[in-house]
Amino acid sequence: MRHIISILLENEPGALSRVVGLFSQRNFNIETLNVAPTEEPSLSRLTVTTEGDDRVIEQITKHLNKLIDVVKLVDLTEGNHIERELMLVKVKALGASRDEVKRTVDIFRAQIVDVTPSVYTVQITGDAGKLDAFIQAMAPIGILEVARTGVSGISRGDKILGL
Amino acid sequence: MELLSGADMIARFLQDEGVERIYGYPGGAALHIYDALFRQDKVKHILVRHEQAATHAADGYARASGKPGTVLVTSGPGATNAVTGIATAYMDSIPMVVLCGQVASHLIGEDAFQETDIVGVTRPIVKHSFAIKHPSEIPEVLKKAYYLAATGRPGPVVVDIPKDMTAPTERYEYVYPKKVKIRSYNPVTRGHSGQIKKAVDMMLKARRPVFYTGGGIVTSGASESLTALVKRLGFPITTTLMGIGSYPQTDGQSLSWLGMHGSYEANMAMHHADLIIAIGARFDDRVTNNTSKFCPTAKIVHVDIDPSSISKTVRADVPIVGPADSVINEMISLLQGREMANAEALPEWWSTIDGWRAEREGKLYEPSQPGERLKPQEVVEAVYHITRGEAYVTTDVGQHQMFAAQYYKFDKPNRWITSGGLGTMGFGFPAAMGIKQNFPDDVVVCFTGEGSFQMMMQELSTCKQFGTGVKIINLNNGTLGMVRQWQDLNYKSRHAHSYVESLPDFQKLIDAYGFTALKVERHDELDAALERTFADNDELVFLDIDVDPREHVYPMQVPLGAMRDMLLSKTERT
Ligand SMILES: Cc1ncc(C[n+]2csc(CCOP(=O)(O)OP(=O)(O)O)c2C)c(N)n1
Ligand SMILES: [Mg+2]
């Protein structure tokens, strides 16, 4: 099963490489990885999506917790949560397909954020499934380039991952 | 308030931390630190002849004393030479602090002379690492390094120190930090009471229980409480290779150690048990054999300080995260006034076990006759007797290591010193050196093989310089015996590069360093040679013994089998 693990990490040099290194060292896989500082300057928040059965996920969270730089973590998939990813896509927009792209963008509630005579750059947010669907819809028209941020997430309700 | 340079802070910190001896080797990036060490005399520095030996010596000291070992090396090749020793300590959870010189901050990343990203290189083999960013943080970072190395599940910590951080001209305030806090690091101090109760109930109901305990007992100093618990219950106990000595091996309840070359009765008892109480052990592949066939009838209680060790390879029925000592003591108090539910079962279990003991009696090797070459097993037994089982015993890696583990009996923890997790050839001699220098009144024996010894033999020079009287017992079979054994068993005796042509004349070699070497070729020469070897505890003696090269280590678990599937000799299988 796919899991989204959210980590509060010391904002220190080398901390990120320890997290990433752990995954390759122990043969765990990383599907997406997203990291940025938080409102508290000493902490980064890192979100990993990974695939594995319960045993593997248990080992991943235990080993992550063992890293000295990991302050706290939560497996968001264990409870209700919000998952978002942002994607920028360049698509061919020539002739008749220009309108087609525009229509699809509207259907997906995406936005065209840059325009040239032959190319639209589209911004879209949502869960990973929605982004995948958008890519599928655009594929016949012609995708030129894709940049995805990787998943970020937060739990619903009053639950808080903080110090 | 005191103003000190970074280098002087390091020297002062080591004093304040109570570090008596450090092991190291100088070089450009570490020279400010060496100069600071020169200008004080509280912390003694042992100059090794190869940085790997510094790590093994510090590691040996740590295993024998329970305190962190300290290593100091220069950048680049100095630091990379230390890598094998750091990995060795990591795999066996040994507390160690490795101070590495580094090129000056402004040169980092420029492929400067002797620059290596040692924090990057060692990342997967350290508990944690630090890079010093400003001289003023030195006291606190060092305190954190020692704190992390020694607490929770111990391990090596690397501190990378760019040369400008130790410059003699820049001085900052020095205060010895008595305590540090790391917000993300809070090792558990006790186990979950409900889980411990559950475990105790299972123990009282068990019919065929066995304790399986590991290096965690040694590291956490829990031998005494473990012994009390095992005695109280009357259960059999087997330890891992790393746990040898944590329960007295000469006691009747000890089944000796288990696993690939473990005792027949220990492996049989594990396989047939209905309850396994694992404490400070990690179910590694050299213990469990094939996990899918592992102990089919057993429920498993697993106590460990490291949650990631629990249910990693074998699922625990009752996981308990906590320090061995406190969990064991809680078990003992919960047992007060309670009795076994099936009192008749335990004696039956013991008679089954005694049956296994009798079955293997005299099977594992055939003694040599007076005019013949010795069997390596006999040598270990003889050394055990002449040292009355009281020596610190280190080993290298190979057949001799397994024979030492099988035939030397340990009644105390911290005496059996071996590289179990990484299996590092070259570990034994420098480890023995580190122990002897810190425990000069004790007898320190290193069992080695002619292959392993040649990996770190340059340390003879260090022993000369510091007058270190270790006893080196070379079980010389003229071959990389353990490799050869596998080739005999799995490759139809095609001995690809497992023999060592042109061995040195060890007599001359040892003589060149100014030490005594003795040679034993036949069975009847052994006793006199051992007398001579152990006559003077301050003298390094190298005892080169020709042993039978055809000998295999038995028992040996059959690959992919269960715990009980073992070869007992070249012709007999369970
Ligand atoms: C550094 C290192 N290289 C290779 C090995 C693989 N290895 C394990 S045992 C062994 C043979 C050791 O030979 P020797 O020291 O003579 O001991 P013996 O088995 O003959 O007693 C080898 C090569 C190892 N454990 N460590
Ligand atoms: Mg050999």
Short mmCIF file of C-alpha atoms and ligand atoms in Angstrom, two decimals, chain B residues 397-400 425 448-452 474-482 498 500 503 547 549, ligand 2:
data_model
loop_
_atom_site.label_atom_id
_atom_site.label_comp_id
_atom_site.label_asym_id
_atom_site.label_seq_id
_atom_site.Cartn_x
_atom_site.Cartn_y
_atom_site.Cartn_z
CA VAL B 397 37.61 -13.69 12.02
CA GLY B 398 37.49 -17.21 10.68
CA GLN B 399 37.54 -20.74 12.01
CA HIS B 400 39.79 -19.77 14.89
CA MET B 425 39.58 -9.71 9.88
CA THR B 448 44.13 -15.14 15.45
CA GLY B 449 44.78 -16.91 12.16
CA GLU B 450 47.77 -16.44 9.89
CA GLY B 451 45.43 -14.74 7.39
CA SER B 452 43.82 -12.28 9.77
CA ASN B 474 48.16 -17.88 16.05
CA LEU B 475 46.09 -20.93 15.08
CA ASN B 476 48.14 -21.42 11.95
CA ASN B 477 46.43 -23.72 9.48
CA GLY B 478 48.24 -22.18 6.50
CA THR B 479 44.92 -21.40 4.86
CA LEU B 480 42.02 -19.02 4.97
CA GLY B 481 40.32 -21.79 6.86
CA MET B 482 36.77 -20.55 6.98
CA SER B 498 41.98 -19.64 0.08
CA VAL B 500 48.32 -18.56 1.57
CA LEU B 503 53.65 -17.17 4.64
CA VAL B 547 47.05 -26.80 13.55
CA PRO B 549 44.22 -27.52 8.18
MG MG C 2 44.15 -19.69 8.72
#
